[in-house]
Amino acid sequence: MTERTESDSRRLLRRLRDTLAEPGAGQERLDRIVRLIASSMGTEVCSVYLFRDDETLELCATEGLKRESVHKTRMKLGEGLVGRVAKSSSPVNTANAPAEKGFRYMPETGEEIYSSFLGVPIQRLGEKLGVLVVQSKEARSFSDDEIYALEVVAMVVAEMSELGAFIGEGDALAAPHKHAVMFRGGTGQEGAAEGRVWLHEPRVVIINPVGDDPVKEMERLNKAVADLRLSVDAMITTSDNGDAEQAQILEAYRMFANSRGWMRRMEEDIARGLSAEAAVEKEQSQARARLETVPDPYLRDRLHDLDDLSNRLLRILTGQGQDTGAEMPDNPILVARNIGPAELLDYGRKLKGVVLEEGSVGSHAAVVARALAIPLVIHAEKITTEALNGDHILVDGDQGMVHLRPDETVARHFREKIAMQAAAQSRYASLRDQPATDKAGTTVALHMNAGLMADLPSLAGSGAEGVGLFRTELQFLIRSHVPKRGELAALYARVMEAAHGKRVVFRTLDIGSDKVLPYMKRVEEPNPAMGWRAIRVGLDKPGVMRMQLQALIRAAAGRPLTVMFPFVAEMSEFTEARQKLLDEIESERSLGHKLPSILEVGAMLETPSLAFAPDAFFEMADFISIGGNDLKQFFFAADRENERVRKRYDMLNTSFVTFLEKIVARCDRAGTPLSFCGEDAGRPVEALCLAAIGFRMLSMRPASIGPVKHLIRRVDLGELKALMESARASGADNLRPAVMDWLSRQDV
Ligand code: PEP
Ligand code: MG
């Protein structure tokens, strides 16, 4: 084998590209490619292995091994040397392959006579496509230069595959992005939707991975990098808000954008014959492969930064920005790695569903998806590399599943499910103006949770009696700056107007924990959920809370005003916050402003401690609302954001139900109205049990009002209460089995 020169490399890449232009089916092209590579690299063997499914590689073309083994020889990811290359996404280079650990002898190929082996991954933006191998009889290690040359070739093969050059007979040669694929993720928001993929950041397509003129390609790269540096500098200047962490990230960006190592590797790629964009992508693929194996979170973050920068550079070079000119399809389902709340809100109600690779149940995007009432699936791993704009997609938010390019049988079943849900919703619509009264005449008031102006139309549509929880932090989360008092007052006034006299419970800002405002200084805390959040921030740094209270008072201007303080852990916090509100009323009065006609001040009971507060607290609060999401997390010491432990604890656990009953009893004694506004209030069975133990007001997402009302109207709550009591008396640790058994005997 000869020492490779850059011009050899360029010649080979050009020849490879020419095979793309030549007629012929995929297999012929692959055969031609392996011949070309073997002769150019001076090796006896060149083979291409492609993934047949996520776990299996198949020999798809070879020069030098026995022809009859093509499409027969297969290995699992990690198996043999080829499997090792694929699994580790890095080259394997050995002078004596049969002596290598993990070598697997495959007699049908006749490869035992070849001693040296060099395999490199064929990958595209972190997506594993296959392995490219050269082998020779002579026992020798391949030089760094040869490894590098083969990696460049593998990059071109990956791009050719993406462009569909190898499509033909057989699964292994099937076109990429054509198969049906199912993703199992997690539920972010329930519901089912069918539609077409709309990628938040469309895939960059590289039409020509091979550059004809290295000087020209180098100029293109240099110009694009200069643009990139300017845009990073601009980001740094405009975001100079004193946030040390953000500044650090941007500095890291600047460091990469000016990194000589990164530039030098891309320049070498170009010298070998890649186009500027293919060079960027090659380095990006390798960085992504490294990302999968790096355990150090700091380094992972830096590699993420590099990935992000490479993306920007690719978009500059290909001119494929976010706005690709593609038209959003009908029934768009948004597919993204992750998305911020403001961006999601920009898409608004056009979207039929959202699928994210990352995200969490409590993330801001999830909160917005909930407000928009669209199904959301999170943790759908690698969907952005699989999905293309316009692909047919089914989103099952109930099961946390996604079917991409489903076959017709799956789609038919799915449509039946959607039709059933729609039929149920229309049945519920007929109940809209009916009260949630049980068979014995007990009535439960059903209110809705909201957080955006966009939620308000649901007030009339759902039949909710009012807004039992208006989460004001959403307005803060979707902005890039602290909203001004006037802005907020106008917004709250619009919310009150849209409610047409129905009661709206405004919860003051609940930030901290998972809800970190983009423009606020982030305080590193060991355990943010139990840290400086909600009313604790409001009392320690009262500026924002006072501004918000003023905005609420001004918005009310002669109308009733209901304010609720979140996350109150002891009576004195409530007393202090309430006093701040009363002080603001006084100062508004002295300014001659119109005051609210009625003022109600309540507290959220979200920590077990408050349930044991002195009687004076229950007497002072105008109302109490249980934030079940937080109360459950602290009662069971189980993080609501942690999928592993979250699902372990059930609201119908006997201890929790007993605890809730104690709160009901204390409120009853004090004559304080009590409601429940956590997610459990919107689950029909849980809602029924809450009503049975004495809750007369529940606040939930609008879509739950119909199902909850339907169920309450079909049962006798007193009977259910007696049943729950007897299950507890008989020693049940969880009341659900008894409740479900009882329900199965009801006419629901
Ligand atoms: C709760 O904790 O139950 C609640 C309603 O508040 P949030 O989910 O906004 O914390
Ligand atoms: Mg809460």
PDB file of N, CA and C in Angstrom, residues 270-348:
ATOM      1  N   ILE A 270     -10.974  19.531   3.731  1.00  0.00           N
ATOM      2  CA  ILE A 270     -11.170  20.172   2.425  1.00  0.00           C
ATOM      3  C   ILE A 270      -9.998  19.826   1.502  1.00  0.00           C
ATOM      4  N   ALA A 271      -8.800  19.856   2.054  1.00  0.00           N
ATOM      5  CA  ALA A 271      -7.622  19.525   1.240  1.00  0.00           C
ATOM      6  C   ALA A 271      -7.735  18.104   0.682  1.00  0.00           C
ATOM      7  N   ARG A 272      -8.434  17.244   1.421  1.00  0.00           N
ATOM      8  CA  ARG A 272      -8.622  15.860   0.967  1.00  0.00           C
ATOM      9  C   ARG A 272      -9.737  15.727  -0.055  1.00  0.00           C
ATOM     10  N   GLY A 273     -10.481  16.814  -0.298  1.00  0.00           N
ATOM     11  CA  GLY A 273     -11.485  16.746  -1.356  1.00  0.00           C
ATOM     12  C   GLY A 273     -12.919  16.931  -0.895  1.00  0.00           C
ATOM     13  N   LEU A 274     -13.132  17.155   0.413  1.00  0.00           N
ATOM     14  CA  LEU A 274     -14.513  17.379   0.839  1.00  0.00           C
ATOM     15  C   LEU A 274     -14.922  18.813   0.536  1.00  0.00           C
ATOM     16  N   SER A 275     -16.231  19.010   0.353  1.00  0.00           N
ATOM     17  CA  SER A 275     -16.715  20.381   0.240  1.00  0.00           C
ATOM     18  C   SER A 275     -16.714  20.989   1.640  1.00  0.00           C
ATOM     19  N   ALA A 276     -16.847  22.330   1.712  1.00  0.00           N
ATOM     20  CA  ALA A 276     -16.773  22.994   3.018  1.00  0.00           C
ATOM     21  C   ALA A 276     -17.833  22.443   3.962  1.00  0.00           C
ATOM     22  N   GLU A 277     -19.084  22.269   3.458  1.00  0.00           N
ATOM     23  CA  GLU A 277     -20.140  21.799   4.364  1.00  0.00           C
ATOM     24  C   GLU A 277     -19.914  20.357   4.801  1.00  0.00           C
ATOM     25  N   ALA A 278     -19.358  19.524   3.881  1.00  0.00           N
ATOM     26  CA  ALA A 278     -19.093  18.134   4.270  1.00  0.00           C
ATOM     27  C   ALA A 278     -17.990  18.091   5.331  1.00  0.00           C
ATOM     28  N   ALA A 279     -17.044  19.021   5.248  1.00  0.00           N
ATOM     29  CA  ALA A 279     -15.971  19.076   6.254  1.00  0.00           C
ATOM     30  C   ALA A 279     -16.545  19.436   7.621  1.00  0.00           C
ATOM     31  N   VAL A 280     -17.452  20.417   7.650  1.00  0.00           N
ATOM     32  CA  VAL A 280     -18.071  20.804   8.920  1.00  0.00           C
ATOM     33  C   VAL A 280     -18.825  19.612   9.484  1.00  0.00           C
ATOM     34  N   GLU A 281     -19.547  18.932   8.589  1.00  0.00           N
ATOM     35  CA  GLU A 281     -20.381  17.836   9.058  1.00  0.00           C
ATOM     36  C   GLU A 281     -19.534  16.664   9.559  1.00  0.00           C
ATOM     37  N   LYS A 282     -18.411  16.436   8.915  1.00  0.00           N
ATOM     38  CA  LYS A 282     -17.545  15.331   9.349  1.00  0.00           C
ATOM     39  C   LYS A 282     -17.079  15.585  10.783  1.00  0.00           C
ATOM     40  N   GLU A 283     -16.637  16.804  11.048  1.00  0.00           N
ATOM     41  CA  GLU A 283     -16.164  17.108  12.404  1.00  0.00           C
ATOM     42  C   GLU A 283     -17.317  17.069  13.402  1.00  0.00           C
ATOM     43  N   GLN A 284     -18.490  17.490  12.935  1.00  0.00           N
ATOM     44  CA  GLN A 284     -19.646  17.488  13.828  1.00  0.00           C
ATOM     45  C   GLN A 284     -20.052  16.055  14.184  1.00  0.00           C
ATOM     46  N   SER A 285     -20.017  15.179  13.183  1.00  0.00           N
ATOM     47  CA  SER A 285     -20.366  13.769  13.432  1.00  0.00           C
ATOM     48  C   SER A 285     -19.437  13.176  14.465  1.00  0.00           C
ATOM     49  N   GLN A 286     -18.146  13.489  14.323  1.00  0.00           N
ATOM     50  CA  GLN A 286     -17.190  12.912  15.255  1.00  0.00           C
ATOM     51  C   GLN A 286     -17.391  13.482  16.654  1.00  0.00           C
ATOM     52  N   ALA A 287     -17.728  14.770  16.717  1.00  0.00           N
ATOM     53  CA  ALA A 287     -17.976  15.371  18.040  1.00  0.00           C
ATOM     54  C   ALA A 287     -19.204  14.730  18.677  1.00  0.00           C
ATOM     55  N   ARG A 288     -20.236  14.472  17.854  1.00  0.00           N
ATOM     56  CA  ARG A 288     -21.453  13.855  18.405  1.00  0.00           C
ATOM     57  C   ARG A 288     -21.183  12.443  18.896  1.00  0.00           C
ATOM     58  N   ALA A 289     -20.356  11.722  18.144  1.00  0.00           N
ATOM     59  CA  ALA A 289     -20.033  10.354  18.567  1.00  0.00           C
ATOM     60  C   ALA A 289     -19.299  10.406  19.906  1.00  0.00           C
ATOM     61  N   ARG A 290     -18.419  11.394  20.061  1.00  0.00           N
ATOM     62  CA  ARG A 290     -17.683  11.524  21.323  1.00  0.00           C
ATOM     63  C   ARG A 290     -18.648  11.877  22.461  1.00  0.00           C
ATOM     64  N   LEU A 291     -19.642  12.696  22.111  1.00  0.00           N
ATOM     65  CA  LEU A 291     -20.619  13.137  23.103  1.00  0.00           C
ATOM     66  C   LEU A 291     -21.275  11.955  23.806  1.00  0.00           C
ATOM     67  N   GLU A 292     -21.509  10.888  23.023  1.00  0.00           N
ATOM     68  CA  GLU A 292     -22.200   9.723  23.593  1.00  0.00           C
ATOM     69  C   GLU A 292     -21.357   9.006  24.634  1.00  0.00           C
ATOM     70  N   THR A 293     -20.036   9.188  24.546  1.00  0.00           N
ATOM     71  CA  THR A 293     -19.189   8.385  25.433  1.00  0.00           C
ATOM     72  C   THR A 293     -18.570   9.189  26.574  1.00  0.00           C
ATOM     73  N   VAL A 294     -18.722  10.515  26.516  1.00  0.00           N
ATOM     74  CA  VAL A 294     -18.051  11.328  27.546  1.00  0.00           C
ATOM     75  C   VAL A 294     -18.887  11.381  28.823  1.00  0.00           C
ATOM     76  N   PRO A 295     -18.361  10.901  29.937  1.00  0.00           N
ATOM     77  CA  PRO A 295     -19.173  10.923  31.165  1.00  0.00           C
ATOM     78  C   PRO A 295     -19.142  12.281  31.886  1.00  0.00           C
ATOM     79  N   ASP A 296     -18.070  13.060  31.679  1.00  0.00           N
ATOM     80  CA  ASP A 296     -17.914  14.313  32.412  1.00  0.00           C
ATOM     81  C   ASP A 296     -18.940  15.354  31.929  1.00  0.00           C
ATOM     82  N   PRO A 297     -19.850  15.789  32.815  1.00  0.00           N
ATOM     83  CA  PRO A 297     -20.907  16.708  32.378  1.00  0.00           C
ATOM     84  C   PRO A 297     -20.371  18.021  31.818  1.00  0.00           C
ATOM     85  N   TYR A 298     -19.221  18.496  32.336  1.00  0.00           N
ATOM     86  CA  TYR A 298     -18.687  19.760  31.835  1.00  0.00           C
ATOM     87  C   TYR A 298     -18.259  19.591  30.372  1.00  0.00           C
ATOM     88  N   LEU A 299     -17.522  18.502  30.119  1.00  0.00           N
ATOM     89  CA  LEU A 299     -17.058  18.263  28.748  1.00  0.00           C
ATOM     90  C   LEU A 299     -18.225  18.016  27.807  1.00  0.00           C
ATOM     91  N   ARG A 300     -19.229  17.317  28.315  1.00  0.00           N
ATOM     92  CA  ARG A 300     -20.417  17.068  27.478  1.00  0.00           C
ATOM     93  C   ARG A 300     -21.052  18.391  27.071  1.00  0.00           C
ATOM     94  N   ASP A 301     -21.135  19.307  28.024  1.00  0.00           N
ATOM     95  CA  ASP A 301     -21.706  20.617  27.714  1.00  0.00           C
ATOM     96  C   ASP A 301     -20.901  21.317  26.630  1.00  0.00           C
ATOM     97  N   ARG A 302     -19.565  21.190  26.741  1.00  0.00           N
ATOM     98  CA  ARG A 302     -18.719  21.867  25.749  1.00  0.00           C
ATOM     99  C   ARG A 302     -18.928  21.237  24.379  1.00  0.00           C
ATOM    100  N   LEU A 303     -19.068  19.909  24.344  1.00  0.00           N
ATOM    101  CA  LEU A 303     -19.295  19.252  23.059  1.00  0.00           C
ATOM    102  C   LEU A 303     -20.659  19.647  22.488  1.00  0.00           C
ATOM    103  N   HIS A 304     -21.626  19.854  23.393  1.00  0.00           N
ATOM    104  CA  HIS A 304     -22.934  20.346  22.953  1.00  0.00           C
ATOM    105  C   HIS A 304     -22.776  21.714  22.300  1.00  0.00           C
ATOM    106  N   ASP A 305     -21.954  22.560  22.936  1.00  0.00           N
ATOM    107  CA  ASP A 305     -21.720  23.899  22.375  1.00  0.00           C
ATOM    108  C   ASP A 305     -21.147  23.785  20.968  1.00  0.00           C
ATOM    109  N   LEU A 306     -20.188  22.865  20.825  1.00  0.00           N
ATOM    110  CA  LEU A 306     -19.544  22.705  19.527  1.00  0.00           C
ATOM    111  C   LEU A 306     -20.565  22.216  18.497  1.00  0.00           C
ATOM    112  N   ASP A 307     -21.434  21.319  18.936  1.00  0.00           N
ATOM    113  CA  ASP A 307     -22.467  20.792  18.058  1.00  0.00           C
ATOM    114  C   ASP A 307     -23.369  21.925  17.578  1.00  0.00           C
ATOM    115  N   ASP A 308     -23.726  22.792  18.520  1.00  0.00           N
ATOM    116  CA  ASP A 308     -24.594  23.896  18.198  1.00  0.00           C
ATOM    117  C   ASP A 308     -23.935  24.848  17.205  1.00  0.00           C
ATOM    118  N   LEU A 309     -22.647  25.117  17.431  1.00  0.00           N
ATOM    119  CA  LEU A 309     -21.915  26.006  16.528  1.00  0.00           C
ATOM    120  C   LEU A 309     -21.811  25.395  15.135  1.00  0.00           C
ATOM    121  N   SER A 310     -21.528  24.074  15.086  1.00  0.00           N
ATOM    122  CA  SER A 310     -21.422  23.411  13.787  1.00  0.00           C
ATOM    123  C   SER A 310     -22.740  23.534  13.036  1.00  0.00           C
ATOM    124  N   ASN A 311     -23.841  23.392  13.779  1.00  0.00           N
ATOM    125  CA  ASN A 311     -25.149  23.530  13.137  1.00  0.00           C
ATOM    126  C   ASN A 311     -25.310  24.894  12.502  1.00  0.00           C
ATOM    127  N   ARG A 312     -24.910  25.917  13.267  1.00  0.00           N
ATOM    128  CA  ARG A 312     -25.018  27.274  12.734  1.00  0.00           C
ATOM    129  C   ARG A 312     -24.175  27.421  11.478  1.00  0.00           C
ATOM    130  N   LEU A 313     -22.970  26.855  11.544  1.00  0.00           N
ATOM    131  CA  LEU A 313     -22.049  26.988  10.419  1.00  0.00           C
ATOM    132  C   LEU A 313     -22.615  26.274   9.182  1.00  0.00           C
ATOM    133  N   LEU A 314     -23.187  25.099   9.413  1.00  0.00           N
ATOM    134  CA  LEU A 314     -23.780  24.354   8.298  1.00  0.00           C
ATOM    135  C   LEU A 314     -24.911  25.147   7.653  1.00  0.00           C
ATOM    136  N   ARG A 315     -25.694  25.801   8.504  1.00  0.00           N
ATOM    137  CA  ARG A 315     -26.816  26.558   7.960  1.00  0.00           C
ATOM    138  C   ARG A 315     -26.330  27.784   7.186  1.00  0.00           C
ATOM    139  N   ILE A 316     -25.246  28.380   7.675  1.00  0.00           N
ATOM    140  CA  ILE A 316     -24.688  29.521   6.931  1.00  0.00           C
ATOM    141  C   ILE A 316     -24.197  29.029   5.565  1.00  0.00           C
ATOM    142  N   LEU A 317     -23.480  27.896   5.552  1.00  0.00           N
ATOM    143  CA  LEU A 317     -22.863  27.407   4.313  1.00  0.00           C
ATOM    144  C   LEU A 317     -23.880  26.927   3.282  1.00  0.00           C
ATOM    145  N   THR A 318     -24.938  26.278   3.760  1.00  0.00           N
ATOM    146  CA  THR A 318     -25.890  25.711   2.805  1.00  0.00           C
ATOM    147  C   THR A 318     -27.026  26.670   2.516  1.00  0.00           C
ATOM    148  N   GLY A 319     -27.057  27.778   3.302  1.00  0.00           N
ATOM    149  CA  GLY A 319     -28.160  28.720   3.116  1.00  0.00           C
ATOM    150  C   GLY A 319     -29.474  28.128   3.587  1.00  0.00           C
ATOM    151  N   GLN A 320     -29.393  27.008   4.340  1.00  0.00           N
ATOM    152  CA  GLN A 320     -30.633  26.400   4.808  1.00  0.00           C
ATOM    153  C   GLN A 320     -30.884  26.830   6.247  1.00  0.00           C
ATOM    154  N   GLY A 321     -31.489  27.995   6.390  1.00  0.00           N
ATOM    155  CA  GLY A 321     -31.788  28.509   7.725  1.00  0.00           C
ATOM    156  C   GLY A 321     -33.033  27.830   8.238  1.00  0.00           C
ATOM    157  N   GLN A 322     -33.566  28.382   9.336  1.00  0.00           N
ATOM    158  CA  GLN A 322     -34.808  27.800   9.847  1.00  0.00           C
ATOM    159  C   GLN A 322     -35.913  28.012   8.846  1.00  0.00           C
ATOM    160  N   ASP A 323     -35.807  29.132   8.139  1.00  0.00           N
ATOM    161  CA  ASP A 323     -36.818  29.413   7.156  1.00  0.00           C
ATOM    162  C   ASP A 323     -36.340  28.868   5.823  1.00  0.00           C
ATOM    163  N   THR A 324     -36.718  27.636   5.533  1.00  0.00           N
ATOM    164  CA  THR A 324     -36.212  26.996   4.320  1.00  0.00           C
ATOM    165  C   THR A 324     -37.134  27.252   3.147  1.00  0.00           C
ATOM    166  N   GLY A 325     -38.210  27.983   3.415  1.00  0.00           N
ATOM    167  CA  GLY A 325     -39.163  28.222   2.344  1.00  0.00           C
ATOM    168  C   GLY A 325     -40.170  27.086   2.237  1.00  0.00           C
ATOM    169  N   ALA A 326     -39.942  26.016   3.009  1.00  0.00           N
ATOM    170  CA  ALA A 326     -40.887  24.905   2.968  1.00  0.00           C
ATOM    171  C   ALA A 326     -42.194  25.368   3.590  1.00  0.00           C
ATOM    172  N   GLU A 327     -43.291  24.821   3.067  1.00  0.00           N
ATOM    173  CA  GLU A 327     -44.584  25.238   3.605  1.00  0.00           C
ATOM    174  C   GLU A 327     -45.028  24.315   4.701  1.00  0.00           C
ATOM    175  N   MET A 328     -45.536  24.890   5.768  1.00  0.00           N
ATOM    176  CA  MET A 328     -46.000  24.060   6.865  1.00  0.00           C
ATOM    177  C   MET A 328     -47.175  23.219   6.370  1.00  0.00           C
ATOM    178  N   PRO A 329     -47.120  21.902   6.620  1.00  0.00           N
ATOM    179  CA  PRO A 329     -48.209  21.061   6.113  1.00  0.00           C
ATOM    180  C   PRO A 329     -49.490  21.272   6.923  1.00  0.00           C
ATOM    181  N   ASP A 330     -50.595  20.719   6.426  1.00  0.00           N
ATOM    182  CA  ASP A 330     -51.814  20.732   7.235  1.00  0.00           C
ATOM    183  C   ASP A 330     -51.591  19.823   8.431  1.00  0.00           C
ATOM    184  N   ASN A 331     -52.281  20.065   9.485  1.00  0.00           N
ATOM    185  CA  ASN A 331     -52.157  19.263  10.716  1.00  0.00           C
ATOM    186  C   ASN A 331     -50.706  19.052  11.126  1.00  0.00           C
ATOM    187  N   PRO A 332     -49.973  20.133  11.298  1.00  0.00           N
ATOM    188  CA  PRO A 332     -48.548  19.982  11.614  1.00  0.00           C
ATOM    189  C   PRO A 332     -48.306  19.421  13.010  1.00  0.00           C
ATOM    190  N   ILE A 333     -47.353  18.500  13.099  1.00  0.00           N
ATOM    191  CA  ILE A 333     -46.907  17.980  14.391  1.00  0.00           C
ATOM    192  C   ILE A 333     -45.451  18.426  14.515  1.00  0.00           C
ATOM    193  N   LEU A 334     -45.168  19.222  15.511  1.00  0.00           N
ATOM    194  CA  LEU A 334     -43.827  19.775  15.654  1.00  0.00           C
ATOM    195  C   LEU A 334     -42.867  18.726  16.212  1.00  0.00           C
ATOM    196  N   VAL A 335     -41.738  18.565  15.536  1.00  0.00           N
ATOM    197  CA  VAL A 335     -40.725  17.617  16.007  1.00  0.00           C
ATOM    198  C   VAL A 335     -39.443  18.407  16.262  1.00  0.00           C
ATOM    199  N   ALA A 336     -38.888  18.287  17.468  1.00  0.00           N
ATOM    200  CA  ALA A 336     -37.693  19.074  17.810  1.00  0.00           C
ATOM    201  C   ALA A 336     -36.881  18.358  18.864  1.00  0.00           C
ATOM    202  N   ARG A 337     -35.621  18.754  18.948  1.00  0.00           N
ATOM    203  CA  ARG A 337     -34.809  18.226  20.046  1.00  0.00           C
ATOM    204  C   ARG A 337     -35.360  18.764  21.359  1.00  0.00           C
ATOM    205  N   ASN A 338     -35.540  20.045  21.429  1.00  0.00           N
ATOM    206  CA  ASN A 338     -36.166  20.684  22.559  1.00  0.00           C
ATOM    207  C   ASN A 338     -36.693  22.029  22.071  1.00  0.00           C
ATOM    208  N   ILE A 339     -37.535  22.658  22.837  1.00  0.00           N
ATOM    209  CA  ILE A 339     -38.044  23.954  22.396  1.00  0.00           C
ATOM    210  C   ILE A 339     -38.389  24.795  23.619  1.00  0.00           C
ATOM    211  N   GLY A 340     -38.169  26.090  23.497  1.00  0.00           N
ATOM    212  CA  GLY A 340     -38.480  26.982  24.617  1.00  0.00           C
ATOM    213  C   GLY A 340     -39.958  27.330  24.607  1.00  0.00           C
ATOM    214  N   PRO A 341     -40.471  27.798  25.746  1.00  0.00           N
ATOM    215  CA  PRO A 341     -41.904  28.088  25.838  1.00  0.00           C
ATOM    216  C   PRO A 341     -42.352  29.186  24.876  1.00  0.00           C
ATOM    217  N   ALA A 342     -41.486  30.215  24.699  1.00  0.00           N
ATOM    218  CA  ALA A 342     -41.903  31.322  23.829  1.00  0.00           C
ATOM    219  C   ALA A 342     -42.000  30.856  22.383  1.00  0.00           C
ATOM    220  N   GLU A 343     -41.023  30.034  21.950  1.00  0.00           N
ATOM    221  CA  GLU A 343     -41.057  29.546  20.569  1.00  0.00           C
ATOM    222  C   GLU A 343     -42.289  28.679  20.339  1.00  0.00           C
ATOM    223  N   LEU A 344     -42.593  27.842  21.331  1.00  0.00           N
ATOM    224  CA  LEU A 344     -43.746  26.959  21.173  1.00  0.00           C
ATOM    225  C   LEU A 344     -45.028  27.779  21.090  1.00  0.00           C
ATOM    226  N   LEU A 345     -45.069  28.813  21.895  1.00  0.00           N
ATOM    227  CA  LEU A 345     -46.243  29.658  21.892  1.00  0.00           C
ATOM    228  C   LEU A 345     -46.411  30.381  20.556  1.00  0.00           C
ATOM    229  N   ASP A 346     -45.277  30.704  19.920  1.00  0.00           N
ATOM    230  CA  ASP A 346     -45.328  31.346  18.612  1.00  0.00           C
ATOM    231  C   ASP A 346     -46.047  30.467  17.598  1.00  0.00           C
ATOM    232  N   TYR A 347     -45.786  29.172  17.667  1.00  0.00           N
ATOM    233  CA  TYR A 347     -46.491  28.269  16.740  1.00  0.00           C
ATOM    234  C   TYR A 347     -47.987  28.252  17.072  1.00  0.00           C
ATOM    235  N   GLY A 348     -48.268  28.277  18.390  1.00  0.00           N
ATOM    236  CA  GLY A 348     -49.644  28.389  18.860  1.00  0.00           C
ATOM    237  C   GLY A 348     -50.525  27.215  18.508  1.00  0.00           C
TER     238      GLY A 348
END
